[in-house]
Coordinates of C-alpha atoms in Angstrom, one line a residue:
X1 CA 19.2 28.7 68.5
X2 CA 19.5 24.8 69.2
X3 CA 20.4 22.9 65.6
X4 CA 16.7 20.9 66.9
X5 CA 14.5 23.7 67.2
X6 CA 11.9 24.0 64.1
X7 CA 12.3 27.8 63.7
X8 CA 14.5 28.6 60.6
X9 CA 17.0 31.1 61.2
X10 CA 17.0 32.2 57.9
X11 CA 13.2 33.6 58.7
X12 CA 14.2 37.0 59.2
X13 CA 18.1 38.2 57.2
X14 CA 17.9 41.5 58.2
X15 CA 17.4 41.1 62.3
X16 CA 21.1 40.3 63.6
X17 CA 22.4 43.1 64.1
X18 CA 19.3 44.8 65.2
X19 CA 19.3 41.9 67.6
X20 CA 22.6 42.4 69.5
X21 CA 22.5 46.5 69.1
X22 CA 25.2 46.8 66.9
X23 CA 24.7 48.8 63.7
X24 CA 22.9 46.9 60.5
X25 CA 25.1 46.0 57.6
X26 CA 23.9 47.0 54.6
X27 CA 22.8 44.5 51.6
X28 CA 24.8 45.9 48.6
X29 CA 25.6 42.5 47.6
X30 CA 23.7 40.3 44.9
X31 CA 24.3 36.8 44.1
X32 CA 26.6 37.9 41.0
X33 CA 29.1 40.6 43.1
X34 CA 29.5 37.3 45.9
X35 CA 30.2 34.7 43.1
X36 CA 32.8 37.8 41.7
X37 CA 34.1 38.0 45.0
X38 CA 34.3 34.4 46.0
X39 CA 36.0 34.1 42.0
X40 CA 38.2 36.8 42.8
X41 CA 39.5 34.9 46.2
X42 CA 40.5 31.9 44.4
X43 CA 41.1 33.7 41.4
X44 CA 42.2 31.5 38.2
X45 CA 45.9 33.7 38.2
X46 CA 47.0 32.9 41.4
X47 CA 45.8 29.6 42.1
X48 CA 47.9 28.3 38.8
X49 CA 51.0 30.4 39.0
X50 CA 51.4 30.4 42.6
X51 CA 52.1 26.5 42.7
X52 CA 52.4 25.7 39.4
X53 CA 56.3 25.3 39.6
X54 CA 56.0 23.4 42.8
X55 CA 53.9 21.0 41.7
X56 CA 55.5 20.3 38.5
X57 CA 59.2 20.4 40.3
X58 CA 57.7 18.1 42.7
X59 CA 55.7 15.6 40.8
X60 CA 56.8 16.5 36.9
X61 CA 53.7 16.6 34.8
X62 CA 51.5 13.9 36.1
X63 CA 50.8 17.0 38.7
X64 CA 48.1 18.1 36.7
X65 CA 46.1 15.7 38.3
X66 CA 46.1 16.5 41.6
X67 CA 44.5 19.3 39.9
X68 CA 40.7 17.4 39.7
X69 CA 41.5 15.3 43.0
X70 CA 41.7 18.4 45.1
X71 CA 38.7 20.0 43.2
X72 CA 36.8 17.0 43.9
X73 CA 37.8 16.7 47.3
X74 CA 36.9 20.8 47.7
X75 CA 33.8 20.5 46.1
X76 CA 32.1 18.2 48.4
X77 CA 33.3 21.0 50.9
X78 CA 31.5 23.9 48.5
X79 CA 28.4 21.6 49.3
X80 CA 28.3 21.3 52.6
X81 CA 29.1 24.6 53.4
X82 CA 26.6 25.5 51.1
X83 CA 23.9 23.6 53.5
X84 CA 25.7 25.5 56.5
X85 CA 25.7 29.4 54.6
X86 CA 22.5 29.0 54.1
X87 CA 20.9 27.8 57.4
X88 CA 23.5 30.2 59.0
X89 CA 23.7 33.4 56.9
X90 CA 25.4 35.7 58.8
X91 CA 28.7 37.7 58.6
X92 CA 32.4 35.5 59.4
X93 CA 31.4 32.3 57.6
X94 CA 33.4 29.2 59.1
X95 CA 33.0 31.3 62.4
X96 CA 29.3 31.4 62.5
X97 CA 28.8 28.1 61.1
X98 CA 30.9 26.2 63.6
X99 CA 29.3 27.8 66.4
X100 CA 25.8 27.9 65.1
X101 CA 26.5 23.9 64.6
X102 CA 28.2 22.9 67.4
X103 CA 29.6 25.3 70.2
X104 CA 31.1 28.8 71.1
X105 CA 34.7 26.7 71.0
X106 CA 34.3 24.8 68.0
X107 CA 33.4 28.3 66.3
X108 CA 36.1 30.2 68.5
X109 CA 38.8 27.6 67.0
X110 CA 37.7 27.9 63.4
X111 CA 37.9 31.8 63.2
X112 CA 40.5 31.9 65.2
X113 CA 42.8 29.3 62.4
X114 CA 41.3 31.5 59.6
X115 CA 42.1 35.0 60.7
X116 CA 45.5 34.0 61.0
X117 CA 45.5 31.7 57.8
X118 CA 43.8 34.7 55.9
X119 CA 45.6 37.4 56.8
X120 CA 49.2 36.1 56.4
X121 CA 47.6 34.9 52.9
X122 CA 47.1 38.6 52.4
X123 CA 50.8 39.1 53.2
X124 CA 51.8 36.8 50.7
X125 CA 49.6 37.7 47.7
X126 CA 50.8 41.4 48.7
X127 CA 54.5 40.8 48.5
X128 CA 53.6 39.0 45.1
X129 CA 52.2 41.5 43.8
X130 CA 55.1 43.8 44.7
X131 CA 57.6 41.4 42.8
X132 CA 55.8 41.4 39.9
X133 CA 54.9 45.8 39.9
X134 CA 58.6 46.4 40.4
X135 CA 59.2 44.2 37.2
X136 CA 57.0 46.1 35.6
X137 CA 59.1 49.4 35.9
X138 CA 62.1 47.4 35.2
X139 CA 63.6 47.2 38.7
X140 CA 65.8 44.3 38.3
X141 CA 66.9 42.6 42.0
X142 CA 64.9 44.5 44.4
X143 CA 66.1 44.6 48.1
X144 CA 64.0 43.1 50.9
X145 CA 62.9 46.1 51.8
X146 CA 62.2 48.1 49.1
X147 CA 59.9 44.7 48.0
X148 CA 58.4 45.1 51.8
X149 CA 57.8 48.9 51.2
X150 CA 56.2 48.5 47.9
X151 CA 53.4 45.4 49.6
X152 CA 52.4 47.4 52.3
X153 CA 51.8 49.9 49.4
X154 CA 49.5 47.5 48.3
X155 CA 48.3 46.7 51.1
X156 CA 47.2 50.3 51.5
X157 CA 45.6 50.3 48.1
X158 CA 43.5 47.5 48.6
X159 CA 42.7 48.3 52.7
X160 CA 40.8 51.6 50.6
X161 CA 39.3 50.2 48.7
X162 CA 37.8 48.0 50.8
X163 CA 36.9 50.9 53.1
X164 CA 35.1 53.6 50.4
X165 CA 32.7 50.8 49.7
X166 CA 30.8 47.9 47.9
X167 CA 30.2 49.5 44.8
X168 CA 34.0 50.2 44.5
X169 CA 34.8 47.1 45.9
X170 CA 32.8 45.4 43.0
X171 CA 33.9 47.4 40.6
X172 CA 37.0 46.8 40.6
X173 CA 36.5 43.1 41.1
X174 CA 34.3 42.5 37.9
X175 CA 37.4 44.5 35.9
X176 CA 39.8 42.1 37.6
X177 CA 38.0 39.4 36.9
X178 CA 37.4 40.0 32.9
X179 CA 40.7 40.7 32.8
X180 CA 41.7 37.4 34.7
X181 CA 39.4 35.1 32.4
X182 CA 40.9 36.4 29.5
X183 CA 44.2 36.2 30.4
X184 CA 43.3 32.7 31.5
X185 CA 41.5 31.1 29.2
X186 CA 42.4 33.4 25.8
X187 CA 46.5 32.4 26.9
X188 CA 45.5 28.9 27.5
X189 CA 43.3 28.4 24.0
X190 CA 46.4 30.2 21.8
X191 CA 48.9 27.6 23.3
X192 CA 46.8 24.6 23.1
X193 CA 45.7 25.9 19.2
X194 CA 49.1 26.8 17.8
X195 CA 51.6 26.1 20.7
X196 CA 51.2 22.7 22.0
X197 CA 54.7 20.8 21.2
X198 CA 53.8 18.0 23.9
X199 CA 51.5 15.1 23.5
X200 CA 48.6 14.4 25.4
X201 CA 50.3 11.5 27.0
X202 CA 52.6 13.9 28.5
X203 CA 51.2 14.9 31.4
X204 CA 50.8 11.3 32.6
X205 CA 54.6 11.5 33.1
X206 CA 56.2 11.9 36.4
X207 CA 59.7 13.2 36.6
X208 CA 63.0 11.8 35.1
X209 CA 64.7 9.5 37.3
X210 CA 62.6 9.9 40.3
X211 CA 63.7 8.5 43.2
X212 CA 60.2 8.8 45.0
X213 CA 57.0 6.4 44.5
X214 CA 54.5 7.9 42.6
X215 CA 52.1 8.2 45.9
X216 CA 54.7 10.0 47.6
X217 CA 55.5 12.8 45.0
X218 CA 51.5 12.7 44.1
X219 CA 50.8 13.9 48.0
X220 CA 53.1 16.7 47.7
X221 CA 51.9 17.9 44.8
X222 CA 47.7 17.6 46.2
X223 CA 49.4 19.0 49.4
X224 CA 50.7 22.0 46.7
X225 CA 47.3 22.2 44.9
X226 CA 45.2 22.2 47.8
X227 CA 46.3 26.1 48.2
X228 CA 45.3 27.1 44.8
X229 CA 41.5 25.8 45.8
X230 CA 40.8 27.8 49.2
X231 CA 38.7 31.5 48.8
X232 CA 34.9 29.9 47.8
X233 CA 34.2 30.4 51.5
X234 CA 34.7 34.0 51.4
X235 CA 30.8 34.7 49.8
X236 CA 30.0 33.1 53.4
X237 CA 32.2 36.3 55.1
X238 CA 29.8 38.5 53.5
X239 CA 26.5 37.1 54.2
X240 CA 24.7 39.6 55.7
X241 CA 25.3 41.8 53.0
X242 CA 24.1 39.8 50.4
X243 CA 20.3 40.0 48.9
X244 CA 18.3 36.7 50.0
X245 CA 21.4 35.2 51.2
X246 CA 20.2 31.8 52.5
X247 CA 19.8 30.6 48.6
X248 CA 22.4 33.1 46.5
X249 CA 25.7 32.5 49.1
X250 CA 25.1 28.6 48.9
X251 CA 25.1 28.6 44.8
X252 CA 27.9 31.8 44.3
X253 CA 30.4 29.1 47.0
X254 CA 29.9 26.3 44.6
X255 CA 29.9 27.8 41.4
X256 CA 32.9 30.1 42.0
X257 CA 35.0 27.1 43.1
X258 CA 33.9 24.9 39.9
X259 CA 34.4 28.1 37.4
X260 CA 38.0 28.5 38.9
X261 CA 38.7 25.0 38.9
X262 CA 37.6 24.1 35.4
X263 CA 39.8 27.5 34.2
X264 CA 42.9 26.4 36.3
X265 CA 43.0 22.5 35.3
X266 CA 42.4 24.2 31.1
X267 CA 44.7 26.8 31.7
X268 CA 47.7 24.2 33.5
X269 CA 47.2 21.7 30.8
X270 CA 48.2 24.4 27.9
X271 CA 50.9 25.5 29.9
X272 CA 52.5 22.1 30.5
X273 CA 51.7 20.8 26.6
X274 CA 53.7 23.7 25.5
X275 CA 56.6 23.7 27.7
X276 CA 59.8 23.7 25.3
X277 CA 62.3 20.9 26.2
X278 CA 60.3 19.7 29.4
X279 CA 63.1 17.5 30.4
X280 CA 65.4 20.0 30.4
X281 CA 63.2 21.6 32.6
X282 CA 62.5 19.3 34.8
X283 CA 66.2 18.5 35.3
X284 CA 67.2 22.0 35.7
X285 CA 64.3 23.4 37.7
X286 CA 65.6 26.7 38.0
X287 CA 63.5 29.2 35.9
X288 CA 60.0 29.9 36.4
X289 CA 58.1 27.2 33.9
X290 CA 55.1 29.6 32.9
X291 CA 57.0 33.1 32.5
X292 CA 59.8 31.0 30.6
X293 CA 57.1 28.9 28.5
X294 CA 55.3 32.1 27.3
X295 CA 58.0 34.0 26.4
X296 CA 59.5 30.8 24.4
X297 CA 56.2 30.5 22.7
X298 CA 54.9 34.1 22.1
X299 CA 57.8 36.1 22.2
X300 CA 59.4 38.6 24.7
X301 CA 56.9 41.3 23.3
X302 CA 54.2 39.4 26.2
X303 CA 56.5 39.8 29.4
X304 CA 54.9 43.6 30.1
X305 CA 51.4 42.3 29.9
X306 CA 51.6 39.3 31.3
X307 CA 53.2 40.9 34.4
X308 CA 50.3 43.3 34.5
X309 CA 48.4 40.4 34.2
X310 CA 50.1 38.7 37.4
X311 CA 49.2 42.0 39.2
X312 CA 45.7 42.3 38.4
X313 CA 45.1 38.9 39.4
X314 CA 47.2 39.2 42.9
X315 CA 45.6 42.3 43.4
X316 CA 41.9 41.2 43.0
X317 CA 42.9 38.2 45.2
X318 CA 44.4 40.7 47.8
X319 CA 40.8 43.0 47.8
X320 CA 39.0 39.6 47.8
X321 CA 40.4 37.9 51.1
X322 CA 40.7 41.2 53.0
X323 CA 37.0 41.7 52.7
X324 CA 36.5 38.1 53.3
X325 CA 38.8 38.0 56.3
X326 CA 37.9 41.5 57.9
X327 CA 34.2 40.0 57.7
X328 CA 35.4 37.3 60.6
X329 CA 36.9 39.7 62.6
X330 CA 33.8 42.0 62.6
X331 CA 31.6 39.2 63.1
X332 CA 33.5 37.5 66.2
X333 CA 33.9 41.0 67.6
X334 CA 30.4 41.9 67.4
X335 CA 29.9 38.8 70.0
X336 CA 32.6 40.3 72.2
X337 CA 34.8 37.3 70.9
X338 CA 38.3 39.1 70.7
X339 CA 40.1 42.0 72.9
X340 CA 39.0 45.0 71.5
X341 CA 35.5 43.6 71.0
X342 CA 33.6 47.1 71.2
X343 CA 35.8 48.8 68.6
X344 CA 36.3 46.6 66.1
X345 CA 32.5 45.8 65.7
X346 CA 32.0 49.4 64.5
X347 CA 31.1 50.2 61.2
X348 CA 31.3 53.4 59.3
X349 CA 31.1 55.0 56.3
X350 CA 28.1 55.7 54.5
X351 CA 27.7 52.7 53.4
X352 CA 28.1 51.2 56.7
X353 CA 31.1 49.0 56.3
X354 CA 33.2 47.2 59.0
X355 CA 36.3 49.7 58.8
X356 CA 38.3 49.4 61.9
X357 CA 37.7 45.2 61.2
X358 CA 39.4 46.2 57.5
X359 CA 41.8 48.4 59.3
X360 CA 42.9 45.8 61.9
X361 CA 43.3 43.3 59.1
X362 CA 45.6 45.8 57.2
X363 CA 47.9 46.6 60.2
X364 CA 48.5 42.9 61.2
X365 CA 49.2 42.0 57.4
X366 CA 51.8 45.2 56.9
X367 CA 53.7 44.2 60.1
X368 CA 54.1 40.8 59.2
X369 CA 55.5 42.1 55.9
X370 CA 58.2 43.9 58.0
X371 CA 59.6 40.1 58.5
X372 CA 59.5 39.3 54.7
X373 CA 62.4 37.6 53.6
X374 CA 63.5 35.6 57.1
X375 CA 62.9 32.6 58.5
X376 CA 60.8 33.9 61.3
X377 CA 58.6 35.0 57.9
X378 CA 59.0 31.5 56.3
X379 CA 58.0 29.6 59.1
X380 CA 54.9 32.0 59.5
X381 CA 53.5 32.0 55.8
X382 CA 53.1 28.0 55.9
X383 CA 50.2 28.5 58.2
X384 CA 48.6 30.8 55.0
X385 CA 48.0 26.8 54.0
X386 CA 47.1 24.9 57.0
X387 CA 45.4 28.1 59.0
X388 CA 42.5 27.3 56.2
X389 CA 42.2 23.8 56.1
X390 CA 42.2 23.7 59.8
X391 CA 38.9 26.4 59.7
X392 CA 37.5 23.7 56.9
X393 CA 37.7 21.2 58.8
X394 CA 36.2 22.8 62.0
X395 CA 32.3 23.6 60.6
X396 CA 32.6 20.2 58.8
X397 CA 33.5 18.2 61.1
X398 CA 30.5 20.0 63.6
X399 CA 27.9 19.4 60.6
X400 CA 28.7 15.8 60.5
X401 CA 28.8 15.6 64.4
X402 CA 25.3 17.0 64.4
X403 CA 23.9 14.9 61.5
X404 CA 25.2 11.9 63.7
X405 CA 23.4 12.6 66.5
X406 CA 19.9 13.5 64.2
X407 CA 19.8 16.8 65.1
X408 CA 20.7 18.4 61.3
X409 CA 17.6 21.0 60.2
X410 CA 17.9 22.1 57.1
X411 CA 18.0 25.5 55.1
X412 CA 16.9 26.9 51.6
X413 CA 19.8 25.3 50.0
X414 CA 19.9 21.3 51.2
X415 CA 21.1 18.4 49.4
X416 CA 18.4 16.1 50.4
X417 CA 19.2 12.6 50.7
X418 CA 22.6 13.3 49.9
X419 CA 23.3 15.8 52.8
X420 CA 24.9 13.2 55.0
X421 CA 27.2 11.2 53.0
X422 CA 28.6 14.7 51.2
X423 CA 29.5 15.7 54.4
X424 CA 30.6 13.2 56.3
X425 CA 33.1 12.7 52.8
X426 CA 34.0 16.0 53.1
X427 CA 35.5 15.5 56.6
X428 CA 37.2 12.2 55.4
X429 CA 39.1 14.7 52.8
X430 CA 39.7 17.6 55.1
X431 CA 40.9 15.1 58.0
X432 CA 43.3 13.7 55.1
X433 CA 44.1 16.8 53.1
X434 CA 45.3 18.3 57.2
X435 CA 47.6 15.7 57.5
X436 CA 48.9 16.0 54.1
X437 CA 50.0 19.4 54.9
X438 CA 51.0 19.3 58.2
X439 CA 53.3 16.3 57.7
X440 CA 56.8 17.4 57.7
X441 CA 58.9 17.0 54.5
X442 CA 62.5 17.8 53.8
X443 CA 63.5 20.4 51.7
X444 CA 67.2 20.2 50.6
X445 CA 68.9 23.1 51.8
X446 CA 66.1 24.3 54.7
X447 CA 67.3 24.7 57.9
X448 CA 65.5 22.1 60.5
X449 CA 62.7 24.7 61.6
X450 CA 61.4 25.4 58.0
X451 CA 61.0 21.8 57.2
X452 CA 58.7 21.7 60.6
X453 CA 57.3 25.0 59.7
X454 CA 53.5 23.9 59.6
X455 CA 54.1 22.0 63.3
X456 CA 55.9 25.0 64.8
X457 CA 53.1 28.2 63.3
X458 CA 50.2 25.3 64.7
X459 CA 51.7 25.1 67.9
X460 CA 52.5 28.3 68.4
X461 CA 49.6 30.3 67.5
X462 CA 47.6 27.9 68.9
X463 CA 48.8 28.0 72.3
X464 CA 48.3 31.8 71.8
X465 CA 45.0 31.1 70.4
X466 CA 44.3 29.5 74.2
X467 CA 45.5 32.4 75.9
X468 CA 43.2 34.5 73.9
X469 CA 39.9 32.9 74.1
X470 CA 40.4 32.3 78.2
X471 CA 40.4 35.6 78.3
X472 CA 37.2 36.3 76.2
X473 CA 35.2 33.8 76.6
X474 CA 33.0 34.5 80.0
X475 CA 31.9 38.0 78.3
X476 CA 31.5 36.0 74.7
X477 CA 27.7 36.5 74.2
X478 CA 25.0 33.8 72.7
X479 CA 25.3 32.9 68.7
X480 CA 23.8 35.9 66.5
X481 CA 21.2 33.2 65.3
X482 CA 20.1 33.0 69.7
X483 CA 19.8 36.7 69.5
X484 CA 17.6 37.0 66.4
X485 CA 14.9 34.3 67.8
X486 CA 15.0 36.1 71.1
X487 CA 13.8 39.9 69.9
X488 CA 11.8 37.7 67.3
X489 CA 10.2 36.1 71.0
X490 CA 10.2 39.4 72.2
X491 CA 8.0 41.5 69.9
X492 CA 4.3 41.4 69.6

């Protein structure tokens, strides 16, 4: 469908699949289980401890405010991708709504930076969690392999129960996610209440005897934060499985990010106003800040359950972005988009999931796990941060192209008046927020190739990326959205 033409895609959710013969995903999804889900992708646990160090070793406290300058800069990005979910409601999010908006390539490109992103994200959050079980069972020093066997464990986990369905899948979500807020919020609230031994004025400080402006140390740390902000797309992934998804997928995307942002910046500000000797700390920057900061504070007796808190958080996140990212895969693949094309736009199961998508997704993350520990890995897991922004960028730079040129029609959700400066400020941040983490910054003791890392895993998967889509692209068939108004044109 041209972006111009009056009839509303949105007219009939239940016809894309029917449309290209491919099986019909099933709506098991209401607007609460894809707010869950998009919560559970950013999730409050690992967007704070994830980067929380970084930031405040980079930029000493005053890093906490790159906290609300990255949700602000997101959230005009919730927005517009809000407008684009819900003119565009179908399964692989940034993938469909680049295409939809402007072209097989642009939505080609954006899929194509967020597979990869996702999935080595899913790596990551998987060799986390593995660090954090084997503390658990008191398995002091693991080797790199043993850490390696025990992620693809978890990988395993979370690949079935991705696979068995979306009432497990939710399940197990909404426990994480209780579990998450209280840790959260109920940690935060008891240090702020009885263990704050900073004052307020604190966390306008910046590190002691800082030899870098405060601009300089203040774009590391938004570079830093922007991670702990990406996963509100994923209700997008799922959209075809959601109930009435043109107007529940646009409000669980902004409300998931604001919920997780308001949590982090409350939960980051207890933990930094009750940091023992901060400028010992800061000085050292050795030991983990949180881990060391709640033990100091609530004694040693919280080290088991806050692991198993770190778990259940990592883990939800882990379930969350596999779902979101084996979503993408399924939904390029069902418009004979990637090799494989006709197998991985199966589904199965009785609940008719995308399986050999979730499969694939699993396989590719366990293998890159083989690498964990080397430099071929370190280089690889920056694009976890720019593989994201880069698939951002791609829909919302499209949607700005095509409100330029007049041609924007809007869906059930819309911002009115307000549509086109939102997004044309959301591509000013994304175009910023891209360079911010792409730029190449020095990190004493990194060999040459790490401090590049984000040029080199751009380059190189994107030349790969070109070899790929030459390949596919003359059998790539219309957008979904085409398809739908042409058995629509079709029928009596």
């Amino acid at each position: 469908m041209a972006l111009g033409s009056p009839e509303s895609v949105a007219d009939d959710p239940v016809t894309p699949s029917r449309a290209t013969g491919h099986d019909v995903l099933n709506r098991g999804f209401g607007f609460r289980a894809a707010l869950s889900l998009a919560f559970a992708d950013i999730s409050p646990i690992v967007a704070l401890y994830a980067i929380f160090a970084l930031g405040l070793f980079a930029a000493g406290p005053r890093f906490f405010w790159a906290f609300p300058i990255v949700l602000c800069g997101q959230l005009l990005v919730a927005l517009v991708f809000g407008e684009l979910a819900s003119r565009f409601p179908y399964a692989g999010s940034v993938y469909q709504w680049a295409r939809h908006a402007k072209g097989t390539t642009w939505g080609w490109t954006a899929a194509w930076a967020y597979i990869w992103g996702l999935t080595l994200t899913l790596s990551t959050m998987a060799y986390a969690a593995a660090g954090f079980i084997l503390e658990v069972f008191g398995v002091e020093s693991p080797s790199r392999w043993l850490l390696a066997a025990v992620s693809i464990g978890v990988i395993c986990f979370t690949t079935a129960a991705n696979m068995i369905g979306r009432q497990v899948l939710k399940v197990m979500i909404v426990a994480s996610i209780i579990c998450e807020i209280v840790g959260s919020v109920g940690l935060g609230t008891v240090l702020l209440l009885f263990h704050r031994v900073n004052p307020v004025s604190t966390l306008f400080q910046g590190l002691p005897d800082s030899s870098g402006s405060t601009l300089s140390t203040m774009l590391i740390a938004v570079a830093f934060v922007g991670w702990a902000f990406l996963g509100f797309e994923s209700a997008g992934s799922i959209a075809e499985e959601v109930e009435n998804p043109e107007r529940n997928v646009p409000k669980a995307i902004v409300f998931a990010l604001l919920l997780v942002g308001i949590i982090v910046m409350y939960s980051a500000a207890a933990v930094i106003l009750a940091i023992p000797d901060l400028s010992a700390v800061l000085s050292e920057q050795s030991d983990d800040p949180v881990s060391a900061t709640l033990t100091a504070q609530l004694g040693s007796s919280i080290a088991k359950p806050l692991l198993l808190m770190f778990v259940i958080g990592f883990m939800s996140a882990c379930l969350a972005v596999q779902s979101a990212v084996s979503r993408a895969v399924y939904g390029m693949a069902r418009d004979r988009a990637l090799p494989g094309a006709a197998f991985l736009s199966k589904l199965g199961g009785p609940e008719r999931m995308p399986i050999r998508a979730i499969g694939l997704t699993a396989v590719v993350a366990a293998f890159f796990l083989l690498f964990a520990g080397s430099d071929l890995y370190n280089v690889l897991v920056n694009f976890s941060v720019m593989g994201p922004y880069i698939a951002f960028a791609v829909p919302v730079f499209a949607a700005a192209l095509t409100r330029l040129a007049g041609r924007w029609v809007p869906g059930a959700f819309t911002l009115g008046r307000w549509g086109a400066p939102v997004t044309y400020a959301a591509a000013a941040w994304l175009a910023f927020e891209v360079l911010n983490v792409l730029w190449p910054r020095t990190q004493p003791g990194q060999p040459w190739f790490v401090n590049w890392s984000m040029v080199i895993s751009l380059v190189s998967l994107g030349i790969l990326g070109v070899a790929v889509y030459v390949k596919c692209r003359d059998r790539i068939t219309v957008p979904v959205g085409e398809r739908v108004d042409t058995v629509g044109a079709d029928e009596p």
